[in-house]
Coordinates of C-alpha atoms (C1' of nucleotides) in Angstrom, one line a residue:
Chain A
M4 CA 0.0 0.0 0.0
E5 CA 1.1 3.6 -0.6
I6 CA 2.0 5.7 2.4
R7 CA 3.2 9.2 2.0
L8 CA 4.8 10.8 5.1
R9 CA 4.3 14.5 5.0
E10 CA 7.2 15.2 7.3
P11 CA 10.3 13.5 8.7
W12 CA 10.1 11.6 12.0
P13 CA 11.0 13.8 15.0
T14 CA 14.2 12.9 16.8
T15 CA 13.7 14.7 20.1
V16 CA 11.1 14.2 22.8
A17 CA 10.0 17.8 22.6
D18 CA 9.4 17.5 18.8
A19 CA 7.6 14.2 19.2
V20 CA 5.2 15.7 21.7
E21 CA 4.6 18.7 19.5
T22 CA 3.9 16.4 16.6
Q23 CA 1.3 14.5 18.6
L24 CA -0.5 17.6 19.7
R25 CA -0.6 18.8 16.1
L26 CA -1.6 15.5 14.4
R27 CA -4.3 14.7 17.0
G28 CA -6.5 17.4 15.4
E29 CA -6.8 15.1 12.4
V30 CA -8.3 12.2 14.2
R31 CA -11.8 11.3 13.1
A32 CA -13.8 9.5 15.7
V33 CA -16.7 8.5 13.4
D34 CA -17.2 5.2 11.8
E35 CA -15.8 5.3 8.3
T36 CA -15.0 1.7 7.9
P37 CA -16.0 0.2 4.6
R38 CA -19.1 -2.1 4.6
P39 CA -18.4 -4.8 4.6
V40 CA -14.9 -4.9 6.0
R41 CA -13.2 -7.5 3.8
T42 CA -9.7 -7.5 5.1
V43 CA -8.2 -6.7 8.5
A44 CA -4.5 -6.4 9.3
G45 CA -2.7 -7.0 12.6
V46 CA 0.5 -5.1 13.4
D47 CA 3.1 -5.9 16.0
V48 CA 6.8 -5.5 16.7
A49 CA 9.3 -7.7 18.5
Y50 CA 12.4 -6.4 20.2
D51 CA 15.9 -7.7 20.8
R52 CA 16.9 -7.9 24.4
N53 CA 20.2 -6.1 24.1
S54 CA 20.4 -4.4 20.8
P55 CA 18.4 -1.7 19.0
R56 CA 17.3 -4.4 16.5
L57 CA 13.5 -4.9 16.0
A58 CA 11.2 -6.8 13.7
A59 CA 7.9 -5.4 12.5
A60 CA 5.2 -7.7 11.1
V61 CA 1.9 -7.0 9.4
V62 CA -0.5 -9.9 8.8
V63 CA -3.6 -9.4 6.6
L64 CA -6.5 -11.6 7.3
D65 CA -9.8 -12.2 5.5
H66 CA -12.2 -10.6 7.9
T67 CA -14.8 -13.4 7.5
T68 CA -12.7 -16.5 7.6
L69 CA -9.7 -15.1 9.4
E70 CA -7.5 -16.8 6.8
V71 CA -4.1 -15.3 6.3
L72 CA -4.0 -13.5 2.9
E73 CA -0.7 -11.7 3.0
T74 CA 2.2 -10.9 5.3
S75 CA 5.0 -8.3 5.4
T76 CA 8.0 -8.0 7.7
V77 CA 10.8 -5.6 8.3
V78 CA 14.0 -6.0 10.4
T79 CA 15.7 -2.7 11.3
T80 CA 17.0 -0.7 14.2
T81 CA 15.5 2.2 16.1
E82 CA 17.1 5.3 17.4
F83 CA 14.2 6.9 19.3
P84 CA 14.3 6.0 23.0
Y85 CA 11.3 4.2 24.5
E86 CA 9.2 6.7 26.4
P87 CA 5.8 5.9 27.7
G88 CA 3.5 8.1 25.7
L89 CA 5.9 8.3 22.8
F90 CA 5.8 4.7 21.9
A91 CA 4.8 5.4 18.3
F92 CA 8.0 7.2 17.5
W93 CA 10.2 4.2 18.1
E94 CA 7.8 1.5 16.8
L95 CA 5.9 3.1 13.8
P96 CA 8.8 3.8 11.4
A97 CA 9.4 0.0 11.0
V98 CA 5.6 -0.6 10.8
V99 CA 5.1 1.9 8.1
E100 CA 7.9 0.3 6.1
A101 CA 6.3 -3.1 6.5
L102 CA 2.9 -1.7 5.4
R103 CA 4.5 -0.1 2.3
R104 CA 5.6 -3.6 1.2
L105 CA 2.0 -4.8 1.3
R106 CA 0.5 -5.6 -2.1
T107 CA -3.0 -4.7 -0.9
T108 CA -4.4 -2.0 1.3
P109 CA -6.2 -3.4 4.4
D110 CA -9.7 -2.1 5.2
L111 CA -8.9 -2.0 8.9
L112 CA -5.7 -2.0 11.0
V113 CA -5.6 -3.4 14.6
C114 CA -2.8 -2.1 16.8
D115 CA -1.1 -3.7 19.8
G116 CA -1.5 -0.7 22.2
H117 CA -3.8 2.3 22.8
G118 CA -5.3 4.9 20.5
L119 CA -7.4 7.6 22.2
A120 CA -6.7 6.1 25.7
H121 CA -3.4 8.0 25.9
P122 CA -2.3 11.0 28.1
R123 CA -2.5 13.3 25.1
R124 CA -5.3 11.3 23.4
F125 CA -2.9 10.3 20.6
G126 CA -1.6 6.8 21.1
L127 CA 0.0 4.8 18.4
A128 CA -3.3 3.6 16.9
C129 CA -4.4 7.2 16.3
H130 CA -1.0 8.0 14.9
L131 CA -0.9 5.1 12.5
G132 CA -4.4 5.9 11.3
V133 CA -3.6 9.5 10.6
L134 CA -0.4 8.5 8.8
T135 CA -2.1 5.9 6.6
G136 CA -5.6 7.2 6.3
V137 CA -6.8 3.7 7.0
P138 CA -9.3 3.1 9.9
T139 CA -7.5 1.9 13.0
F140 CA -8.1 1.0 16.6
G141 CA -6.0 -0.3 19.5
V142 CA -6.3 -3.3 21.7
A143 CA -4.0 -3.0 24.7
K144 CA -3.2 -5.6 27.4
T145 CA -2.9 -3.1 30.3
V146 CA -4.3 0.3 31.1
F147 CA -2.2 3.4 30.4
V148 CA -4.6 6.2 31.5
G149 CA -8.1 6.1 33.0
E150 CA -10.2 4.1 35.4
F151 CA -12.8 1.4 34.9
V152 CA -15.1 -0.9 36.8
P153 CA -14.3 -4.5 36.0
P154 CA -16.8 -5.8 33.4
A155 CA -18.9 -8.9 34.1
S156 CA -16.9 -12.1 33.7
K157 CA -18.8 -13.2 30.6
R158 CA -17.2 -12.8 27.1
G159 CA -18.6 -9.7 25.5
S160 CA -19.1 -7.8 28.7
W161 CA -17.5 -4.4 28.9
S162 CA -17.3 -1.2 30.8
P163 CA -16.1 2.3 29.9
L164 CA -12.6 3.4 30.4
V165 CA -12.8 7.0 31.7
A166 CA -9.9 9.5 32.0
D167 CA -10.4 13.1 33.2
G168 CA -14.2 12.6 33.0
E169 CA -14.0 11.5 29.4
V170 CA -14.7 8.0 27.9
V171 CA -11.5 7.2 26.1
G172 CA -12.0 3.5 25.6
A173 CA -13.5 0.3 26.9
A174 CA -12.4 -2.6 29.1
V175 CA -13.7 -5.6 27.1
R176 CA -13.9 -9.2 28.3
T177 CA -12.9 -11.3 25.3
R178 CA -13.0 -14.6 27.1
D179 CA -15.1 -15.9 30.0
G180 CA -13.3 -15.2 33.3
V181 CA -10.1 -13.8 31.6
K182 CA -8.6 -10.4 32.2
P183 CA -10.2 -7.7 30.0
V184 CA -8.4 -6.0 27.2
F185 CA -8.5 -2.2 26.6
V186 CA -10.0 -1.1 23.3
S187 CA -9.8 2.5 22.1
I188 CA -10.3 4.1 18.7
G189 CA -7.5 5.1 16.5
H190 CA -8.9 6.9 13.5
R191 CA -12.0 6.8 11.2
I192 CA -13.9 4.4 13.6
D193 CA -16.1 4.8 16.7
L194 CA -15.7 2.9 19.9
D195 CA -18.8 0.7 19.5
T196 CA -17.5 -0.5 16.1
A197 CA -14.0 -1.1 17.5
R198 CA -15.5 -3.1 20.3
D199 CA -17.6 -5.2 17.9
H200 CA -14.5 -5.9 15.8
T201 CA -12.5 -6.9 18.9
I202 CA -15.1 -9.5 19.9
T203 CA -15.3 -10.8 16.3
L204 CA -11.5 -11.1 16.1
C205 CA -11.1 -12.8 19.5
T206 CA -12.3 -16.2 18.6
K207 CA -10.2 -18.5 20.8
Y208 CA -7.8 -16.4 22.9
R209 CA -7.8 -13.1 24.9
L210 CA -6.1 -11.2 22.1
P211 CA -7.4 -10.7 18.5
E212 CA -6.2 -13.2 16.0
T213 CA -4.7 -10.3 14.0
T214 CA -2.4 -9.4 16.9
R215 CA -1.6 -13.0 17.7
H216 CA -0.5 -13.7 14.1
A217 CA 1.6 -10.5 13.9
D218 CA 3.2 -11.2 17.3
H219 CA 4.2 -14.7 16.3
L220 CA 5.5 -13.6 13.0
S221 CA 7.6 -10.7 14.3
R222 CA 9.2 -13.0 16.9
E223 CA 10.1 -15.7 14.3
V224 CA 11.6 -13.1 12.0
L225 CA 13.6 -11.5 14.8
A226 CA 14.9 -14.9 15.8
G227 CA 16.0 -15.5 12.3
R228 CA 13.8 -18.5 11.8
I229 CA 11.9 -16.7 9.0
S230 CA 13.6 -14.2 6.6
P231 CA 12.1 -10.7 6.5
S232 CA 10.5 -9.1 3.5
V233 CA 13.0 -6.3 3.9
E234 CA 16.1 -5.7 6.0
G235 CA 17.5 -2.3 6.7
Chain B
dG11 C1' 8.0 16.3 45.5
dC12 C1' 7.2 11.3 44.5
dG13 C1' 5.7 7.4 42.0
dA14 C1' 3.6 5.5 37.9
dC15 C1' 4.2 4.8 33.2
dA16 C1' 1.1 1.3 26.2
dG17 C1' 5.3 -1.9 24.3
Chain C
dA20 C1' 9.0 -5.4 25.4
dT21 C1' 12.2 -9.4 27.2
dC22 C1' 14.0 -13.0 30.7
dT23 C1' 12.4 -17.4 33.1
dT24 C1' 10.5 -22.2 36.3
dG25 C1' 6.9 -24.1 37.6
dT26 C1' 1.9 -25.0 37.6
dC27 C1' -2.8 -25.5 36.3
dG28 C1' -6.2 -27.0 32.9
dC29 C1' -8.3 -28.4 28.5

DNA sequence: GCGACAG
DNA sequence: ATCTTGTCGC
């Protein structure tokens, strides 16, 4: 898929924060997903324990059958330091490169982390959505900002995630009796739709099949058991 | 001021 | 995120 970056990646923390505050004005919180959604892609990155090496993986699934249609992987290094709240700046450059190598443009992107449920309301799911123009949402394993009442233990139960009096996401039970995940919008989708997709994509495990596929592939590539689409 | 802090 | 032993359950 084609992705045109309008500006270079920031290299300092101050520039990164400024970029977030500027780009967050472009986030659209309304459902603009195509109907029907035909393809959905999972995105994840694996890291090396003691080197700046990382592997990004994108896995495109058929939204109906959850069959794998296409994959793309990139092994590279990152310079930006890991800072909570600035996660996108050290993870997204590799992800964007992997997405570029995709033959097809997915209808929907599922991120491993938060979107709106971020201190400045601009987590990596929002950032990736604004950069690509593709509808995105985030499914995170732990809370970053906000409070929630634990949802009922039944799969499909959920409760709002509230930060500063604002609903920024939802705690969603994707499996009976298992810890909830935290869903928030990224771009061109609404929270209800993102929640629906989360339940649809969590068929057997706590996390969406998209995320599980991308997580597994990124680890295999980083370990050298699978060769990447691109190395740089 | 101090601690907490997506992955 | 990554490292790591054992344990519980389908």
